[in-house]
PDB file of C-alpha atoms in Angstrom:
ATOM      1  CA  MET A1217      81.679  -5.536  64.589  1.00 34.00           C
ATOM      2  CA  ALA A1218      85.258  -5.771  63.386  1.00 35.00           C
ATOM      3  CA  ARG A1219      85.698  -5.174  59.689  1.00 41.00           C
ATOM      4  CA  CYS A1220      87.805  -7.471  57.515  1.00 44.00           C
ATOM      5  CA  TYR A1221      87.203  -6.181  54.012  1.00 41.00           C
ATOM      6  CA  SER A1222      90.763  -5.460  52.850  1.00 43.00           C
ATOM      7  CA  ASP A1223      92.146  -7.183  49.749  1.00 40.00           C
ATOM      8  CA  ALA A1224      94.372  -9.361  51.930  1.00 33.00           C
ATOM      9  CA  MET A1225      91.447 -10.641  53.989  1.00 37.00           C
ATOM     10  CA  ARG A1226      88.730 -11.038  51.375  1.00 41.00           C
ATOM     11  CA  ARG A1227      87.900 -14.544  52.539  1.00 40.00           C
ATOM     12  CA  CYS A1228      87.555 -13.555  56.179  1.00 43.00           C
ATOM     13  CA  GLN A1229      85.195 -15.848  58.064  1.00 46.00           C
ATOM     14  CA  THR A1230      83.181 -12.910  59.451  1.00 71.00           C
ATOM     15  CA  LEU A1231      81.757 -12.007  56.046  1.00 88.00           C
ATOM     16  CA  PRO A1232      77.990 -12.514  56.434  1.00 94.00           C
ATOM     17  CA  LYS A1233      76.623 -15.814  55.130  1.00 93.00           C
ATOM     18  CA  LEU A1234      72.966 -14.756  55.240  1.00 95.00           C
ATOM     19  CA  TRP A1235      71.709 -11.608  53.505  1.00 97.00           C
ATOM     20  CA  LEU A1236      68.277  -9.994  53.559  1.00 96.00           C
ATOM     21  CA  ILE A1237      67.637  -7.857  50.470  1.00 96.00           C
ATOM     22  CA  SER A1238      65.303  -4.882  50.851  1.00 95.00           C
ATOM     23  CA  ASP A1239      62.611  -4.157  48.294  1.00 91.00           C
ATOM     24  CA  ALA A1240      59.325  -2.271  48.053  1.00 92.00           C
ATOM     25  CA  ARG A1241      57.359  -5.489  48.449  1.00 90.00           C
ATOM     26  CA  ASN A1242      58.986  -6.595  51.711  1.00 92.00           C
ATOM     27  CA  ASP A1243      59.320  -3.123  53.242  1.00 93.00           C
ATOM     28  CA  ALA A1244      56.470  -3.521  55.732  1.00 91.00           C
ATOM     29  CA  GLY A1245      58.047  -6.609  57.279  1.00 92.00           C
ATOM     30  CA  LEU A1246      61.685  -5.522  57.403  1.00 95.00           C
ATOM     31  CA  GLU A1247      61.752  -4.580  61.085  1.00 95.00           C
ATOM     32  CA  GLY A1248      60.482  -8.012  62.081  1.00 94.00           C
ATOM     33  CA  ALA A1249      62.823  -9.761  59.651  1.00 93.00           C
ATOM     34  CA  LEU A1250      65.852  -7.902  61.029  1.00 95.00           C
ATOM     35  CA  ARG A1251      64.919  -8.908  64.562  1.00 93.00           C
ATOM     36  CA  ARG A1252      64.742 -12.560  63.493  1.00 92.00           C
ATOM     37  CA  LEU A1253      68.033 -12.639  61.562  1.00 93.00           C
ATOM     38  CA  PRO A1254      70.975 -14.268  63.347  1.00 93.00           C
ATOM     39  CA  LYS A1255      73.679 -11.939  64.606  1.00 93.00           C
ATOM     40  CA  GLY A1256      76.335 -11.433  61.946  1.00 93.00           C
ATOM     41  CA  SER A1257      73.890 -11.588  59.036  1.00 95.00           C
ATOM     42  CA  GLY A1258      73.675  -8.800  56.466  1.00 97.00           C
ATOM     43  CA  LEU A1259      71.113  -6.390  55.041  1.00 97.00           C
ATOM     44  CA  VAL A1260      71.411  -4.983  51.523  1.00 98.00           C
ATOM     45  CA  PHE A1261      69.367  -1.794  51.524  1.00 98.00           C
ATOM     46  CA  ARG A1262      68.059  -0.968  48.046  1.00 96.00           C
ATOM     47  CA  HIS A1263      64.662   0.782  48.275  1.00 95.00           C
ATOM     48  CA  TYR A1264      64.988   2.255  44.804  1.00 93.00           C
ATOM     49  CA  HIS A1265      61.300   3.184  44.903  1.00 94.00           C
ATOM     50  CA  LEU A1266      61.825   6.014  47.414  1.00 93.00           C
ATOM     51  CA  GLY A1267      62.998   9.566  46.843  1.00 95.00           C
ATOM     52  CA  PRO A1268      66.355  10.652  48.358  1.00 94.00           C
ATOM     53  CA  ASP A1269      65.079  12.039  51.671  1.00 96.00           C
ATOM     54  CA  ALA A1270      62.560   9.272  52.300  1.00 97.00           C
ATOM     55  CA  ARG A1271      65.139   6.658  51.334  1.00 97.00           C
ATOM     56  CA  GLN A1272      67.696   7.955  53.824  1.00 97.00           C
ATOM     57  CA  ALA A1273      65.074   8.185  56.565  1.00 98.00           C
ATOM     58  CA  ARG A1274      64.050   4.578  55.950  1.00 98.00           C
ATOM     59  CA  PHE A1275      67.695   3.484  55.976  1.00 98.00           C
ATOM     60  CA  ASP A1276      68.277   5.266  59.280  1.00 98.00           C
ATOM     61  CA  ALA A1277      65.258   3.591  60.872  1.00 97.00           C
ATOM     62  CA  LEU A1278      66.379   0.112  59.807  1.00 97.00           C
ATOM     63  CA  ALA A1279      70.022   0.832  60.651  1.00 97.00           C
ATOM     64  CA  ARG A1280      69.120   1.389  64.305  1.00 97.00           C
ATOM     65  CA  ILE A1281      67.704  -2.125  64.522  1.00 97.00           C
ATOM     66  CA  ALA A1282      70.506  -3.637  62.455  1.00 96.00           C
ATOM     67  CA  ARG A1283      73.258  -2.154  64.606  1.00 95.00           C
ATOM     68  CA  TYR A1284      71.558  -3.266  67.803  1.00 95.00           C
ATOM     69  CA  ARG A1285      71.258  -6.790  66.351  1.00 94.00           C
ATOM     70  CA  GLY A1286      74.851  -6.916  65.056  1.00 95.00           C
ATOM     71  CA  ILE A1287      73.817  -7.000  61.396  1.00 96.00           C
ATOM     72  CA  VAL A1288      76.091  -5.717  58.611  1.00 96.00           C
ATOM     73  CA  LEU A1289      74.597  -2.943  56.454  1.00 97.00           C
ATOM     74  CA  ALA A1290      75.338  -2.606  52.743  1.00 97.00           C
ATOM     75  CA  LEU A1291      73.885   0.257  50.723  1.00 98.00           C
ATOM     76  CA  ALA A1292      73.024   0.119  47.034  1.00 97.00           C
ATOM     77  CA  ASP A1293      74.727   3.419  46.277  1.00 97.00           C
ATOM     78  CA  ASP A1294      78.165   4.983  45.906  1.00 95.00           C
ATOM     79  CA  GLY A1295      80.921   4.924  48.485  1.00 96.00           C
ATOM     80  CA  ALA A1296      80.557   8.564  49.515  1.00 96.00           C
ATOM     81  CA  THR A1297      76.857   8.105  50.268  1.00 96.00           C
ATOM     82  CA  ALA A1298      77.508   4.841  52.114  1.00 97.00           C
ATOM     83  CA  ARG A1299      80.065   6.522  54.363  1.00 96.00           C
ATOM     84  CA  ARG A1300      77.814   9.515  54.973  1.00 96.00           C
ATOM     85  CA  TRP A1301      74.904   7.268  55.948  1.00 97.00           C
ATOM     86  CA  GLY A1302      77.076   5.032  58.110  1.00 96.00           C
ATOM     87  CA  ALA A1303      76.832   1.836  56.033  1.00 97.00           C
ATOM     88  CA  ASP A1304      79.402  -0.944  56.270  1.00 96.00           C
ATOM     89  CA  GLY A1305      79.536  -1.610  52.534  1.00 96.00           C
ATOM     90  CA  ILE A1306      78.209  -0.905  49.061  1.00 97.00           C
ATOM     91  CA  TYR A1307      76.280  -3.073  46.591  1.00 98.00           C
ATOM     92  CA  GLY A1308      76.082  -2.780  42.834  1.00 97.00           C
ATOM     93  CA  ALA A1309      77.386  -3.731  39.411  1.00 97.00           C
ATOM     94  CA  PRO A1310      81.164  -4.285  39.292  1.00 96.00           C
ATOM     95  CA  ASN A1311      81.813  -1.161  37.213  1.00 94.00           C
ATOM     96  CA  ARG A1312      80.010   1.023  39.769  1.00 94.00           C
ATOM     97  CA  LEU A1313      81.703  -0.131  42.965  1.00 94.00           C
ATOM     98  CA  GLY A1314      84.829   1.999  42.857  1.00 90.00           C
ATOM     99  CA  ARG A1315      87.506   1.473  45.508  1.00 88.00           C
ATOM    100  CA  PRO A1316      86.133   3.137  48.663  1.00 88.00           C
ATOM    101  CA  ARG A1317      88.437   2.609  51.644  1.00 89.00           C
ATOM    102  CA  GLY A1318      87.011   0.818  54.659  1.00 91.00           C
ATOM    103  CA  LEU A1319      83.841  -0.406  52.940  1.00 95.00           C
ATOM    104  CA  MET A1320      82.911  -3.922  51.894  1.00 95.00           C
ATOM    105  CA  ARG A1321      82.146  -4.161  48.162  1.00 96.00           C
ATOM    106  CA  ILE A1322      79.402  -6.529  46.995  1.00 97.00           C
ATOM    107  CA  ALA A1323      79.311  -7.002  43.228  1.00 98.00           C
ATOM    108  CA  THR A1324      76.133  -8.164  41.513  1.00 97.00           C
ATOM    109  CA  VAL A1325      76.991 -10.930  39.033  1.00 97.00           C
ATOM    110  CA  HIS A1326      74.890 -12.850  36.488  1.00 96.00           C
ATOM    111  CA  SER A1327      77.519 -14.497  34.275  1.00 96.00           C
ATOM    112  CA  LEU A1328      81.158 -15.507  34.019  1.00 97.00           C
ATOM    113  CA  ARG A1329      81.904 -12.257  32.178  1.00 97.00           C
ATOM    114  CA  GLU A1330      80.470 -10.216  35.039  1.00 97.00           C
ATOM    115  CA  LEU A1331      82.376 -12.385  37.533  1.00 98.00           C
ATOM    116  CA  ALA A1332      85.603 -11.470  35.738  1.00 98.00           C
ATOM    117  CA  ALA A1333      84.604  -7.804  35.977  1.00 97.00           C
ATOM    118  CA  ALA A1334      84.004  -8.244  39.713  1.00 97.00           C
ATOM    119  CA  HIS A1335      87.504  -9.679  40.094  1.00 97.00           C
ATOM    120  CA  ARG A1336      88.993  -6.709  38.228  1.00 96.00           C
ATOM    121  CA  ALA A1337      87.034  -4.365  40.480  1.00 95.00           C
ATOM    122  CA  LYS A1338      88.523  -6.106  43.552  1.00 95.00           C
ATOM    123  CA  ALA A1339      85.083  -6.929  44.953  1.00 96.00           C
ATOM    124  CA  ASP A1340      85.054  -8.518  48.400  1.00 95.00           C
ATOM    125  CA  VAL A1341      81.936 -10.615  47.748  1.00 96.00           C
ATOM    126  CA  VAL A1342      79.887 -11.453  44.660  1.00 97.00           C
ATOM    127  CA  MET A1343      76.127 -11.889  44.737  1.00 97.00           C
ATOM    128  CA  LEU A1344      75.237 -14.357  41.982  1.00 97.00           C
ATOM    129  CA  SER A1345      71.697 -14.380  40.566  1.00 95.00           C
ATOM    130  CA  PRO A1346      69.140 -15.485  39.621  1.00 95.00           C
ATOM    131  CA  VAL A1347      69.869 -19.073  40.599  1.00 95.00           C
ATOM    132  CA  PHE A1348      66.203 -20.142  40.620  1.00 93.00           C
ATOM    133  CA  ALA A1349      62.968 -18.501  39.477  1.00 84.00           C
ATOM    134  CA  THR A1350      62.156 -15.383  41.450  1.00 75.00           C
ATOM    135  CA  ARG A1351      59.287 -12.933  41.846  1.00 69.00           C
ATOM    136  CA  SER A1352      61.718 -10.082  41.197  1.00 62.00           C
ATOM    137  CA  HIS A1353      61.974 -11.081  37.528  1.00 57.00           C
ATOM    138  CA  PRO A1354      58.976 -13.295  36.657  1.00 60.00           C
ATOM    139  CA  GLY A1355      59.583 -15.387  33.558  1.00 61.00           C
ATOM    140  CA  ALA A1356      63.242 -14.372  33.314  1.00 70.00           C
ATOM    141  CA  LYS A1357      65.897 -16.925  32.420  1.00 86.00           C
ATOM    142  CA  THR A1358      67.633 -18.416  35.449  1.00 92.00           C
ATOM    143  CA  LEU A1359      71.146 -19.763  35.888  1.00 95.00           C
ATOM    144  CA  GLY A1360      69.997 -23.018  37.431  1.00 94.00           C
ATOM    145  CA  PRO A1361      71.927 -24.815  40.172  1.00 95.00           C
ATOM    146  CA  VAL A1362      74.499 -26.481  37.904  1.00 95.00           C
ATOM    147  CA  ARG A1363      75.568 -23.309  36.075  1.00 96.00           C
ATOM    148  CA  ALA A1364      75.503 -21.320  39.315  1.00 96.00           C
ATOM    149  CA  MET A1365      77.919 -23.793  40.895  1.00 95.00           C
ATOM    150  CA  LEU A1366      80.202 -23.722  37.847  1.00 95.00           C
ATOM    151  CA  ILE A1367      80.384 -19.928  38.050  1.00 96.00           C
ATOM    152  CA  ALA A1368      80.924 -20.066  41.819  1.00 96.00           C
ATOM    153  CA  ARG A1369      83.849 -22.460  41.358  1.00 95.00           C
ATOM    154  CA  ASP A1370      85.611 -19.839  39.207  1.00 95.00           C
ATOM    155  CA  SER A1371      85.216 -17.123  41.813  1.00 97.00           C
ATOM    156  CA  GLN A1372      88.253 -15.752  43.612  1.00 96.00           C
ATOM    157  CA  VAL A1373      86.043 -14.313  46.370  1.00 96.00           C
ATOM    158  CA  PRO A1374      83.106 -15.638  48.438  1.00 96.00           C
ATOM    159  CA  VAL A1375      79.867 -16.197  46.516  1.00 97.00           C
ATOM    160  CA  VAL A1376      76.424 -15.383  47.873  1.00 97.00           C
ATOM    161  CA  MET A1377      73.600 -16.912  45.825  1.00 96.00           C
ATOM    162  CA  LEU A1378      70.338 -15.054  45.217  1.00 95.00           C
ATOM    163  CA  GLY A1379      67.105 -15.843  43.413  1.00 94.00           C
ATOM    164  CA  GLY A1380      64.622 -18.369  44.768  1.00 92.00           C
ATOM    165  CA  MET A1381      67.096 -19.387  47.451  1.00 92.00           C
ATOM    166  CA  THR A1382      66.108 -21.183  50.661  1.00 88.00           C
ATOM    167  CA  ALA A1383      68.117 -22.715  53.495  1.00 87.00           C
ATOM    168  CA  ARG A1384      67.590 -26.180  51.980  1.00 88.00           C
ATOM    169  CA  ARG A1385      68.847 -25.106  48.552  1.00 91.00           C
ATOM    170  CA  ALA A1386      71.814 -23.313  50.103  1.00 90.00           C
ATOM    171  CA  HIS A1387      72.760 -26.460  52.008  1.00 87.00           C
ATOM    172  CA  THR A1388      72.707 -28.456  48.765  1.00 89.00           C
ATOM    173  CA  LEU A1389      74.688 -25.942  46.696  1.00 90.00           C
ATOM    174  CA  ALA A1390      77.063 -25.006  49.533  1.00 83.00           C
ATOM    175  CA  PRO A1391      78.010 -21.450  48.533  1.00 85.00           C
ATOM    176  CA  HIS A1392      79.635 -19.080  51.030  1.00 91.00           C
ATOM    177  CA  GLY A1393      76.142 -17.830  51.741  1.00 94.00           C
ATOM    178  CA  TRP A1394      72.728 -16.991  50.331  1.00 95.00           C
ATOM    179  CA  ALA A1395      70.366 -14.065  50.071  1.00 95.00           C
ATOM    180  CA  ALA A1396      66.643 -13.528  49.630  1.00 93.00           C
ATOM    181  CA  ILE A1397      63.910 -10.917  49.536  1.00 91.00           C
ATOM    182  CA  ASP A1398      60.648 -12.759  50.245  1.00 81.00           C
ATOM    183  CA  GLY A1399      62.454 -15.884  51.433  1.00 78.00           C
ATOM    184  CA  LEU A1400      63.846 -14.152  54.519  1.00 86.00           C
ATOM    185  CA  SER A1401      60.980 -11.756  55.170  1.00 76.00           C
ATOM    186  CA  ARG A1402      58.319 -14.216  56.336  1.00 70.00           C
ATOM    187  CA  PRO A1403      58.114 -15.464  59.931  1.00 65.00           C
ATOM    188  CA  GLY A1404      59.530 -18.978  60.148  1.00 61.00           C
ATOM    189  CA  ALA A1405      61.752 -18.541  57.086  1.00 62.00           C
ATOM    190  CA  ILE A1406      64.951 -17.764  58.998  1.00 64.00           C
ATOM    191  CA  PRO A1407      67.236 -20.851  59.229  1.00 60.00           C
ATOM    192  CA  THR A1408      68.169 -21.997  62.708  1.00 52.00           C
ATOM    193  CA  GLY A1409      71.514 -23.597  61.763  1.00 48.00           C
ATOM    194  CA  PRO A1410      74.640 -22.129  60.175  1.00 43.00           C
ATOM    195  CA  VAL A1411      75.185 -22.021  56.422  1.00 40.00           C
ATOM    196  CA  ARG A1412      78.393 -23.919  55.715  1.00 40.00           C
ATOM    197  CA  SER A1413      81.173 -22.350  53.653  1.00 36.00           C
ATOM    198  CA  ILE A1414      81.980 -23.610  50.177  1.00 34.00           C
ATOM    199  CA  ASP A1415      84.614 -26.308  49.757  1.00 33.00           C
ATOM    200  CA  PRO A1416      85.642 -26.246  46.053  1.00 30.00           C
ATOM    201  CA  ASP A1417      86.845 -29.858  46.212  1.00 32.00           C
ATOM    202  CA  SER A1418      83.597 -31.308  47.526  1.00 32.00           C
ATOM    203  CA  ALA A1419      80.935 -28.968  46.127  1.00 31.00           C
ATOM    204  CA  PRO A1420      78.368 -30.477  43.730  1.00 29.00           C
ATOM    205  CA  GLY A1421      79.553 -30.497  40.119  1.00 28.00           C
ATOM    206  CA  ALA A1422      77.847 -30.602  36.731  1.00 23.00           C
TER     207      ALA A1422
END
């Protein structure tokens, strides 16, 4: 898959619109989920619960399926590790992304302040969360759809929304794309149609 993650092409149309996020709780179903994802989707591999060797082995096993299926791989780690493991990008807080050449940079963002930090870090994509209530952080405060859209409108790069997201909610909010852990791990949860890109002039407002 051709890469388009340079500063000059940050809004390239081949940036994935659908992202599966790995976690301990969806690990058993990841192979099936990857096989159901549309070509050109993305996988963010986290698996923080595993030790270094087991984590790399699990990444390698999933990477074989992802590459066969044409799925972009982002690793929650540093650029050197991502290159060594053969990932296409890195995922993390803006101040931990660095400037690794040839890798897509996905910045995790929860506020306007963190969005500004992502811009300074020259992130290629921001992953904004939590938009809705999520099992990852039960009882935690959410952004809500209105505030999430207001933050997305200030973004200089594509926004992927995470946290209780579904295809229906993504269609309503119209971000660049959306991501999920449980929401993309279950059979029947994968959307059959494309997720439309954000149009700042027609997106829902406050």
